[in-house]
């Protein structure tokens, strides 16, 4: 689904985010797909069939806010097993604006010294690597604004 | 259900065995486990055929690890229960074994923990493949984020993290079963390769190979000092929580500090209640120093200090050999390395040595009450309390006055 509009880019896995059309040569826009449980009154990410806080089976698929504030951050200096993207890469926790949800996320900034608590950040598509067919494999990341 | 074992007064530790933790490419999982089991049986002075059930802890051993270990010793035939609970696997096996005795079904059981870990960052079937591909599965950055939170909350610095490494590596010099037996300076720790700010390589434990074993028995009179299993408590993460346990449950996090206790804190409360003691009664502690910050977090979660007061314990050198409460006298995982299934039982082996007065150069004089703690992926947390005294289990007051004195 997320690949339909961007034949030259594919999500690292389906169901985490939706890619939005972009002019040729530019990275697509992106929005994370999460869940909302009316019973537990809580958001979660990634979307799960049941609310991870309460087990309620009433989860509704929702698009999550694309901006937030930086809570914690580091950089991974060498590639962990199973990872074929660039190193170092930023890694952190972002509190999304407007809702009570913090997400573990990649960060576009890989120098921890350039980041600060409560920095305003925005969601972007983040190329990991190019697969055997020459298609760009995308994850999500937050970038300082 | 909290996974607690109430009133462990009726269970004693009769024998201990260890295969040194390290890199042993020529030895199979069964070799490692069998060595530890043989030593534990010898230490207990018993024939392995008198053991009527075995609980084998392993996180990466694969199918029927315990059967392979006992198969090498010709000791199969009885029930062998393989147990996996991440870094708390050994404590989970210990809890099941204690229950097997207390239930009356068994009088003497064997508990063994064993693993052979690949070098480097640990891979785990816990995660869906996309999380590895996105670089969001490796443990060290989660540890780093928790470390950063600790530094924010306490005002501590990377130099304080290095001080924990220096302490544990100094203890490790005296432990023949440790992989790293050289003392280090804080400067050298801070000069070791940066893995994930603020964590440098030597601030992280190394996954490796090893085994530990314990013979548990229904309490009975003994000619020598008896070490009793006073408590074993297990807990898991709060629903939806990730960061406290360094585990991305579902890529979400409900805030590191929301007022409810972490898995370790909850397990500690359970264990203190079972044992009838409090943190003020402890003489020696082995805690999960997966990374240097994790040891400092344990101080708080185990009630050894008030929240964010770790700096006071560091300044007082409380966890050092001459301090008020020595921590990780074995050298900790920072010196020993971590074979996941063996680590919790490795702590128990160290504490039994301490309580028997057999810990040699790292002996804590007069130690009579000891605590071991693990926390890891899942999240799994365990707290085990051992004691040696002739007092009734309600005698915590008397134990408190004996703290720090010779037996």
Coordinates of C-alpha atoms in Angstrom, one line a residue:
Chain A
X1 CA 0.0 0.0 0.0
X2 CA 2.7 2.4 1.0
X3 CA 4.7 1.6 -2.1
X4 CA 2.0 2.2 -4.7
X5 CA 2.7 5.9 -5.1
X6 CA 6.5 5.6 -5.0
X7 CA 7.7 2.8 -7.2
X8 CA 11.4 3.8 -6.6
X9 CA 11.0 3.6 -2.8
X10 CA 9.7 0.8 -0.5
X11 CA 8.9 0.8 3.2
X12 CA 11.2 -1.4 5.4
X13 CA 7.9 -3.2 6.2
X14 CA 4.3 -2.7 5.5
X15 CA 2.0 -1.1 8.0
X16 CA 4.3 1.2 9.9
X17 CA 3.8 4.3 7.9
X18 CA 2.1 5.8 4.9
X19 CA 4.2 7.5 2.2
X20 CA 2.7 10.6 0.5
X21 CA 3.4 11.7 -3.1
X22 CA 6.3 14.0 -3.6
X23 CA 7.8 15.7 -6.7
X24 CA 10.2 13.6 -8.7
X25 CA 13.7 13.4 -7.0
X26 CA 12.4 14.4 -3.6
X27 CA 11.8 12.1 -0.7
X28 CA 8.1 11.3 -0.2
X29 CA 6.2 12.7 2.7
X30 CA 5.4 10.3 5.6
X31 CA 3.0 9.7 8.4
X32 CA 3.2 7.0 11.1
X33 CA 0.3 4.6 11.5
X34 CA -0.7 4.0 15.1
X35 CA -3.6 2.7 17.1
X36 CA -6.1 4.2 19.4
X37 CA -8.2 2.2 21.9
X38 CA -11.4 3.9 23.1
X39 CA -11.4 1.5 26.1
X40 CA -8.0 2.4 27.4
X41 CA -8.0 5.9 25.9
X42 CA -4.5 5.4 24.7
X43 CA -2.5 5.6 21.5
X44 CA 0.2 3.1 20.6
X45 CA 2.7 2.5 17.8
X46 CA 3.2 0.4 15.8
X47 CA -0.4 -0.5 15.2
X48 CA -1.3 -3.7 17.0
X49 CA -4.4 -5.8 16.9
X50 CA -5.0 -5.2 20.6
X51 CA -4.1 -2.3 22.9
X52 CA -0.8 -3.1 24.5
X53 CA -1.8 -1.3 27.7
X54 CA -5.1 -3.0 28.3
X55 CA -5.5 -5.9 25.8
X56 CA -8.7 -4.2 24.5
X57 CA -9.6 -5.5 21.1
X58 CA -11.2 -2.2 20.0
X59 CA -8.1 -0.7 18.4
X60 CA -8.8 1.9 15.7
X61 CA -6.1 2.7 13.1
X62 CA -5.0 6.4 13.3
X63 CA -2.5 8.6 11.6
X64 CA -0.1 10.0 14.3
X65 CA 1.1 13.6 14.7
X66 CA 4.2 14.2 12.6
X67 CA 5.8 16.6 15.0
X68 CA 7.1 16.2 18.5
X69 CA 9.7 17.0 21.1
X70 CA 13.0 15.2 21.7
X71 CA 13.2 13.5 25.1
X72 CA 16.3 11.2 24.8
X73 CA 18.9 10.6 22.1
X74 CA 22.1 8.8 21.3
X75 CA 23.9 7.7 18.1
X76 CA 24.7 4.1 17.1
X77 CA 28.3 4.1 16.0
X78 CA 28.6 0.8 14.3
X79 CA 26.1 -1.4 12.4
X80 CA 24.2 -3.8 14.6
X81 CA 23.5 -7.3 13.2
X82 CA 20.7 -7.3 10.5
X83 CA 21.1 -3.6 9.8
X84 CA 22.5 -2.4 6.5
X85 CA 21.9 1.4 6.7
X86 CA 24.4 4.2 7.2
X87 CA 26.4 4.6 10.5
X88 CA 26.6 6.4 12.7
X89 CA 22.8 7.0 13.0
X90 CA 20.7 8.9 15.5
X91 CA 18.5 7.0 17.8
X92 CA 16.1 8.4 20.4
X93 CA 12.7 8.8 22.0
X94 CA 10.3 11.5 20.8
X95 CA 7.2 12.7 22.6
X96 CA 4.6 13.3 19.8
X97 CA 2.8 16.6 19.9
X98 CA -0.9 16.7 21.0
X99 CA -1.2 13.1 22.2
X100 CA 0.2 11.1 25.0
X101 CA 2.6 8.9 23.1
X102 CA 6.4 8.6 23.0
X103 CA 8.1 6.7 20.1
X104 CA 11.4 5.0 19.9
X105 CA 12.8 6.3 16.6
X106 CA 15.7 6.9 14.3
X107 CA 17.0 10.5 14.3
X108 CA 18.5 12.2 11.2
X109 CA 21.1 13.9 13.4
X110 CA 23.9 11.4 14.3
X111 CA 25.9 13.8 16.4
X112 CA 24.5 13.8 20.0
X113 CA 26.2 17.0 20.8
X114 CA 24.0 18.9 18.3
X115 CA 20.8 17.8 20.0
X116 CA 19.1 19.1 23.1
X117 CA 16.3 18.1 25.4
X118 CA 12.9 19.4 24.1
X119 CA 14.2 20.1 20.6
X120 CA 11.3 20.4 18.2
X121 CA 11.4 17.6 15.6
X122 CA 9.5 16.6 12.5
X123 CA 8.9 13.3 10.9
X124 CA 10.7 12.5 7.6
X125 CA 11.2 9.5 5.3
X126 CA 14.7 8.1 6.0
X127 CA 16.5 6.0 3.3
X128 CA 18.1 3.0 4.9
X129 CA 19.8 1.3 1.9
X130 CA 19.1 0.3 -1.7
X131 CA 17.9 -3.3 -2.3
X132 CA 19.0 -5.7 -5.0
X133 CA 16.6 -4.2 -7.5
X134 CA 17.8 -0.7 -7.0
X135 CA 14.8 0.3 -4.9
X136 CA 15.4 2.6 -1.9
X137 CA 14.3 1.0 1.4
X138 CA 12.8 3.6 3.7
X139 CA 12.3 3.9 7.4
X140 CA 11.1 6.8 9.4
X141 CA 13.1 9.3 11.4
X142 CA 12.7 12.5 13.2
X143 CA 14.7 15.6 12.1
X144 CA 15.3 18.8 14.1
X145 CA 13.3 21.7 12.9
Chain B
X1 CA 0.2 -13.5 39.9
X2 CA 3.6 -12.1 40.7
X3 CA 5.6 -15.2 40.2
X4 CA 6.8 -15.1 43.8
X5 CA 7.9 -18.0 46.0
X6 CA 6.6 -17.4 49.5
X7 CA 8.6 -18.5 52.5
X8 CA 11.7 -20.0 51.0
X9 CA 12.8 -21.0 54.5
X10 CA 12.6 -24.6 53.7
X11 CA 15.1 -24.7 50.9
X12 CA 18.8 -24.7 51.2
X13 CA 21.7 -24.5 48.7
X14 CA 23.7 -27.7 49.1
X15 CA 26.2 -27.3 46.3
X16 CA 27.5 -24.8 43.8
X17 CA 29.5 -25.2 40.6
X18 CA 30.7 -22.9 37.9
X19 CA 32.3 -23.1 34.5
X20 CA 34.4 -19.9 34.1
X21 CA 32.7 -17.3 31.9
X22 CA 34.7 -16.5 28.8
X23 CA 35.1 -17.5 25.1
X24 CA 35.3 -21.3 24.8
X25 CA 35.0 -22.1 21.1
X26 CA 36.2 -25.7 21.6
X27 CA 33.6 -26.5 24.2
X28 CA 29.9 -27.3 23.5
X29 CA 27.0 -26.1 25.5
X30 CA 26.8 -29.5 27.0
X31 CA 30.5 -29.4 28.0
X32 CA 30.1 -26.1 29.8
X33 CA 26.9 -27.2 31.6
X34 CA 28.3 -30.6 32.6
X35 CA 31.4 -29.1 34.1
X36 CA 29.3 -26.8 36.3
X37 CA 26.9 -29.6 37.3
X38 CA 29.8 -32.0 38.1
X39 CA 31.3 -29.3 40.4
X40 CA 28.0 -28.6 42.1
X41 CA 27.4 -32.3 42.8
X42 CA 31.0 -32.7 44.1
X43 CA 30.6 -29.6 46.3
X44 CA 27.3 -31.0 47.7
X45 CA 29.0 -34.3 48.2
X46 CA 26.2 -36.2 46.6
X47 CA 25.7 -38.7 43.8
X48 CA 23.9 -37.1 40.8
X49 CA 21.4 -40.0 40.8
X50 CA 19.9 -38.7 44.0
X51 CA 18.7 -35.6 42.2
X52 CA 15.1 -36.2 41.2
X53 CA 14.4 -33.2 38.9
X54 CA 16.5 -30.7 36.9
X55 CA 15.7 -27.2 35.8
X56 CA 18.0 -25.8 33.1
X57 CA 18.1 -22.2 32.2
X58 CA 19.3 -21.1 28.8
X59 CA 18.2 -18.2 26.5
X60 CA 20.2 -19.2 23.4
X61 CA 20.8 -22.9 23.9
X62 CA 18.0 -24.1 21.7
X63 CA 15.8 -27.1 22.1
X64 CA 16.3 -29.3 25.3
X65 CA 19.6 -27.7 26.5
X66 CA 19.2 -29.4 29.9
X67 CA 18.8 -32.8 28.3
X68 CA 22.1 -32.3 26.4
X69 CA 23.9 -31.3 29.6
X70 CA 22.6 -34.2 31.7
X71 CA 23.0 -36.6 28.8
X72 CA 26.8 -36.0 28.9
X73 CA 26.8 -37.1 32.6
X74 CA 24.5 -40.1 32.2
X75 CA 22.0 -38.4 34.5
X76 CA 18.9 -38.3 32.3
X77 CA 15.7 -40.2 33.0
X78 CA 14.2 -37.9 35.5
X79 CA 12.2 -34.8 34.7
X80 CA 14.3 -32.1 33.0
X81 CA 12.6 -28.7 32.6
X82 CA 14.2 -26.1 30.3
X83 CA 13.5 -22.5 31.2
X84 CA 13.9 -19.3 29.3
X85 CA 13.4 -15.9 30.7
X86 CA 16.1 -13.7 29.1
X87 CA 18.7 -12.5 31.6
X88 CA 16.5 -13.8 34.5
X89 CA 16.5 -17.3 33.1
X90 CA 18.6 -18.7 35.9
X91 CA 16.5 -17.1 38.6
X92 CA 13.3 -18.4 36.9
X93 CA 14.7 -21.9 37.0
X94 CA 15.7 -21.4 40.7
X95 CA 12.2 -20.2 41.5
X96 CA 10.7 -23.3 39.8
X97 CA 13.1 -25.6 41.6
X98 CA 12.3 -24.1 45.0
X99 CA 8.6 -24.6 44.3
X100 CA 9.3 -28.2 43.4
X101 CA 10.8 -28.7 46.8
X102 CA 8.3 -26.8 48.8
X103 CA 5.4 -28.6 47.1
X104 CA 6.8 -31.8 48.6
X105 CA 7.2 -33.5 45.3
X106 CA 11.0 -33.4 45.3
X107 CA 13.6 -33.3 48.1
X108 CA 16.7 -32.5 46.0
X109 CA 16.8 -30.8 42.7
X110 CA 19.5 -29.5 40.3
X111 CA 19.4 -26.0 38.8
X112 CA 21.8 -25.3 35.9
X113 CA 22.2 -22.3 33.7
X114 CA 24.3 -22.3 30.5
X115 CA 24.7 -20.4 27.3
X116 CA 27.1 -19.9 24.4
X117 CA 26.6 -16.4 23.0
X118 CA 27.8 -15.0 19.7
X119 CA 30.2 -12.1 20.1
X120 CA 29.0 -8.5 19.8
X121 CA 25.5 -7.1 20.0
X122 CA 23.0 -9.7 20.8
X123 CA 20.4 -10.7 18.2
X124 CA 17.1 -11.8 19.4
X125 CA 14.0 -13.5 18.0
X126 CA 12.1 -11.2 20.4
X127 CA 12.1 -8.6 17.6
X128 CA 10.3 -8.6 14.2
X129 CA 12.9 -8.5 11.4
X130 CA 12.0 -5.0 10.3
X131 CA 13.2 -3.6 13.6
X132 CA 16.7 -5.0 13.0
X133 CA 16.6 -3.7 9.5
X134 CA 15.6 -0.2 10.8
X135 CA 18.4 -0.3 13.4
X136 CA 15.9 -0.2 16.2
X137 CA 16.6 -3.7 17.7
X138 CA 20.1 -3.6 19.2
X139 CA 20.2 -3.3 23.0
X140 CA 23.1 -0.9 23.5
X141 CA 21.3 2.2 22.3
X142 CA 18.3 1.4 24.6
X143 CA 20.8 1.1 27.4
X144 CA 22.3 4.4 26.3
X145 CA 19.0 6.2 26.4
X146 CA 18.3 4.9 29.9
X147 CA 21.8 5.9 30.9
X148 CA 21.2 9.4 29.5
X149 CA 18.0 9.7 31.5
X150 CA 19.9 8.6 34.7
X151 CA 22.5 11.3 34.1
X152 CA 19.8 13.9 33.5
X153 CA 18.0 12.9 36.7
X154 CA 21.0 12.6 39.0
X155 CA 23.5 15.1 37.7
X156 CA 26.0 12.3 37.4
X157 CA 28.5 12.2 34.5
X158 CA 30.3 9.8 32.3
X159 CA 33.1 9.8 34.8
X160 CA 30.7 8.3 37.3
X161 CA 29.8 5.6 34.9
X162 CA 33.5 4.9 34.4
X163 CA 33.9 4.7 38.2
X164 CA 31.5 1.7 38.3
X165 CA 33.6 -0.1 35.7
X166 CA 36.8 0.6 37.6
X167 CA 35.2 -0.8 40.8
X168 CA 33.9 -4.0 39.2
X169 CA 37.0 -4.7 37.1
X170 CA 39.1 -4.3 40.3
X171 CA 36.9 -7.0 42.0
X172 CA 37.2 -9.1 38.8
X173 CA 41.0 -9.3 39.2
X174 CA 40.4 -11.7 42.1
X175 CA 37.9 -14.0 40.4
X176 CA 39.3 -16.8 38.4
X177 CA 36.0 -17.3 36.7
X178 CA 35.9 -13.8 35.2
X179 CA 36.8 -13.2 31.5
X180 CA 38.4 -9.9 32.1
X181 CA 40.8 -10.0 35.0
X182 CA 42.8 -6.8 34.5
X183 CA 42.1 -3.7 36.6
X184 CA 41.3 -0.5 34.5
X185 CA 41.5 3.2 35.1
X186 CA 38.7 5.6 34.5
X187 CA 40.7 7.3 31.8
X188 CA 41.1 4.0 29.9
X189 CA 37.4 3.3 30.2
X190 CA 36.6 6.7 28.7
X191 CA 39.2 6.1 26.0
X192 CA 37.6 2.8 25.0
X193 CA 35.6 2.8 21.8
X194 CA 32.3 4.8 21.9
X195 CA 29.4 2.5 21.3
X196 CA 26.5 4.8 21.9
X197 CA 26.9 8.0 23.7
X198 CA 27.3 8.0 26.7
X199 CA 28.3 4.3 26.8
X200 CA 31.8 3.2 25.8
X201 CA 32.8 -0.3 25.1
X202 CA 34.2 -1.1 28.6
X203 CA 31.0 0.2 30.2
X204 CA 29.1 -2.7 28.5
X205 CA 29.2 -6.3 29.4
X206 CA 30.3 -8.8 26.7
X207 CA 28.0 -11.7 25.8
X208 CA 30.1 -14.9 26.2
X209 CA 30.1 -18.6 27.2
X210 CA 29.7 -20.1 30.6
X211 CA 27.6 -22.2 33.0
X212 CA 26.6 -22.2 36.7
X213 CA 24.9 -24.8 38.7
X214 CA 23.2 -25.1 42.1
X215 CA 22.0 -28.1 44.1
X216 CA 18.8 -27.2 46.0
X217 CA 17.6 -29.4 48.9
X218 CA 14.8 -29.4 51.4
X219 CA 16.3 -28.0 54.6
X220 CA 17.9 -30.4 56.9
X221 CA 20.6 -30.3 59.7
X222 CA 24.1 -29.9 58.3
X223 CA 27.6 -30.0 59.7
X224 CA 28.6 -26.8 57.9
X225 CA 27.2 -23.4 57.5
X226 CA 23.9 -23.7 55.7
X227 CA 22.9 -21.1 53.0
X228 CA 19.2 -20.8 52.7
X229 CA 17.2 -19.6 49.8
X230 CA 15.2 -16.9 51.6
X231 CA 13.4 -15.4 48.5
X232 CA 13.2 -15.6 44.8
X233 CA 10.9 -13.1 43.1
X234 CA 10.2 -12.6 39.4
X235 CA 8.5 -9.7 37.7
X236 CA 7.9 -8.5 34.1
X237 CA 7.5 -5.1 32.5
X238 CA 4.5 -2.8 33.1
X239 CA 2.0 -3.0 30.3
X240 CA 3.1 -0.8 27.4
X241 CA 6.3 0.2 29.1
X242 CA 9.7 -0.1 27.4
X243 CA 12.3 2.3 28.4
X244 CA 12.8 1.3 32.0
X245 CA 13.6 -2.1 30.9
X246 CA 15.5 -1.2 27.7
X247 CA 13.1 -3.2 25.7
X248 CA 11.0 -2.0 22.8
X249 CA 7.8 -3.9 23.6
X250 CA 5.9 -2.5 20.7
X251 CA 7.9 0.6 19.8
X252 CA 6.0 2.6 22.4
X253 CA 6.9 4.0 25.7
X254 CA 4.5 5.3 28.4
X255 CA 7.2 7.4 30.0
X256 CA 10.2 6.3 32.0
X257 CA 8.8 7.6 35.3
X258 CA 5.1 7.4 35.7
X259 CA 4.9 6.5 39.3
X260 CA 4.4 2.8 39.0
X261 CA 7.4 0.6 40.0
X262 CA 9.8 -0.9 37.4
X263 CA 10.0 -4.7 37.1
X264 CA 13.1 -4.7 39.3
X265 CA 11.6 -2.5 42.0
X266 CA 8.5 -4.7 42.1
X267 CA 10.6 -7.9 42.3
X268 CA 12.7 -6.4 45.1
X269 CA 9.7 -5.5 47.1
X270 CA 8.4 -9.0 46.7
X271 CA 11.7 -10.5 47.7
X272 CA 12.2 -8.3 50.8
X273 CA 8.7 -9.3 51.9
X274 CA 9.3 -13.0 51.4
X275 CA 12.7 -12.9 53.2
X276 CA 11.6 -10.7 56.0
X277 CA 14.5 -8.3 55.5
X278 CA 15.0 -4.9 54.0
X279 CA 17.8 -3.3 52.0
X280 CA 19.4 -2.1 55.3
X281 CA 20.0 -5.7 56.3
X282 CA 22.1 -6.7 53.2
X283 CA 25.7 -7.4 53.5
X284 CA 26.6 -8.0 49.8
X285 CA 24.8 -7.6 46.5
X286 CA 25.3 -8.9 43.0
X287 CA 23.4 -6.8 40.5
X288 CA 22.8 -6.7 36.8
X289 CA 25.7 -4.5 35.5
X290 CA 24.8 -5.1 31.8
X291 CA 26.1 -1.6 31.5
X292 CA 27.6 0.7 34.1
X293 CA 24.4 2.8 34.3
X294 CA 22.3 -0.3 34.9
X295 CA 24.2 -1.0 38.1
X296 CA 23.5 2.6 39.3
X297 CA 19.8 2.1 38.4
X298 CA 19.8 -1.1 40.5
X299 CA 20.9 0.8 43.6
X300 CA 17.7 2.9 43.3
X301 CA 15.4 0.1 42.3
X302 CA 16.7 -2.2 45.0
X303 CA 16.2 0.5 47.6
X304 CA 19.9 0.8 48.4
X305 CA 19.5 4.5 47.9
X306 CA 16.7 7.0 47.5
X307 CA 15.8 7.9 43.9
X308 CA 18.5 9.9 42.1
X309 CA 20.8 9.6 45.2
X310 CA 23.3 7.3 43.5
X311 CA 25.9 10.1 43.7
X312 CA 26.1 9.8 47.5
X313 CA 26.8 6.0 47.3
X314 CA 29.5 6.7 44.7
X315 CA 31.1 9.5 46.8
X316 CA 31.0 7.3 49.9
X317 CA 32.5 4.4 47.9
X318 CA 29.8 2.3 49.6
X319 CA 29.9 -0.5 47.0
X320 CA 33.7 -0.9 47.2
X321 CA 35.4 -3.6 49.2
X322 CA 35.7 -1.6 52.4
X323 CA 32.3 0.2 51.9
X324 CA 29.1 -0.3 53.7
X325 CA 27.5 -2.6 51.1
X326 CA 29.9 -4.2 48.6
X327 CA 28.3 -4.7 45.1
X328 CA 29.4 -7.1 42.4
X329 CA 32.3 -8.6 44.3
X330 CA 32.5 -11.2 41.6
X331 CA 33.6 -8.5 39.2
X332 CA 30.0 -8.3 37.9
X333 CA 29.1 -8.9 34.3
X334 CA 31.5 -6.2 33.3
X335 CA 34.3 -8.5 34.3
X336 CA 32.8 -11.9 33.8
X337 CA 30.8 -11.3 30.6
X338 CA 27.3 -12.6 30.3
X339 CA 26.2 -16.0 29.2
X340 CA 22.5 -15.1 29.6
X341 CA 21.2 -18.4 31.0
X342 CA 24.1 -18.7 33.4
X343 CA 24.3 -15.1 34.7
X344 CA 21.7 -15.2 37.5
X345 CA 23.0 -18.5 38.9
X346 CA 26.6 -17.2 38.6
X347 CA 25.5 -14.5 41.0
X348 CA 24.1 -17.1 43.3
X349 CA 27.4 -19.0 43.2
X350 CA 29.3 -15.9 44.2
X351 CA 26.9 -15.1 47.0
X352 CA 27.1 -18.6 48.4
X353 CA 30.9 -18.3 48.5
X354 CA 30.5 -15.0 50.3
X355 CA 28.0 -16.5 52.8
X356 CA 30.2 -19.5 53.4
X357 CA 33.2 -17.3 54.0
X358 CA 35.0 -18.9 51.0
X359 CA 35.3 -15.8 48.7
X360 CA 39.0 -15.4 49.2
X361 CA 40.5 -12.0 48.4
X362 CA 37.0 -10.6 47.7
X363 CA 35.4 -11.9 50.9
X364 CA 33.0 -9.5 52.7
X365 CA 33.8 -10.1 56.3
X366 CA 30.9 -11.7 58.2
X367 CA 28.4 -11.6 55.3
X368 CA 25.2 -13.3 56.3
X369 CA 22.4 -11.8 54.0
X370 CA 23.0 -11.4 50.3
X371 CA 20.9 -10.3 47.3
X372 CA 21.2 -11.0 43.6
X373 CA 19.3 -9.1 40.9
X374 CA 18.9 -9.5 37.1
X375 CA 16.9 -7.6 34.6
X376 CA 16.8 -8.1 30.8
X377 CA 14.9 -8.6 27.7
X378 CA 11.2 -9.4 27.9
X379 CA 11.4 -7.6 30.2
X380 CA 12.3 -10.0 32.9
X381 CA 13.5 -9.0 36.4
X382 CA 14.5 -11.2 39.3
X383 CA 15.6 -10.7 42.9
X384 CA 17.0 -13.5 44.9
X385 CA 17.9 -13.3 48.6
X386 CA 20.2 -15.8 50.4
X387 CA 21.0 -15.9 54.0
X388 CA 23.0 -18.0 56.4
X389 CA 22.1 -17.9 60.1
X390 CA 20.4 -20.0 62.7
X391 CA 17.8 -17.4 63.3
X392 CA 14.1 -17.8 62.5
X393 CA 13.1 -16.2 59.2
X394 CA 11.4 -13.4 61.2
X395 CA 14.7 -12.5 62.8
X396 CA 15.5 -9.6 60.6
X397 CA 16.1 -7.3 63.6
X398 CA 18.7 -9.5 65.0
X399 CA 20.3 -9.9 61.5
X400 CA 20.4 -6.1 61.2
X401 CA 22.4 -5.7 64.4
X402 CA 24.8 -8.4 63.2
X403 CA 25.4 -6.5 59.9
X404 CA 29.0 -6.0 59.2
X405 CA 30.2 -8.0 62.2
X406 CA 32.1 -11.2 62.2
X407 CA 30.0 -14.4 62.5

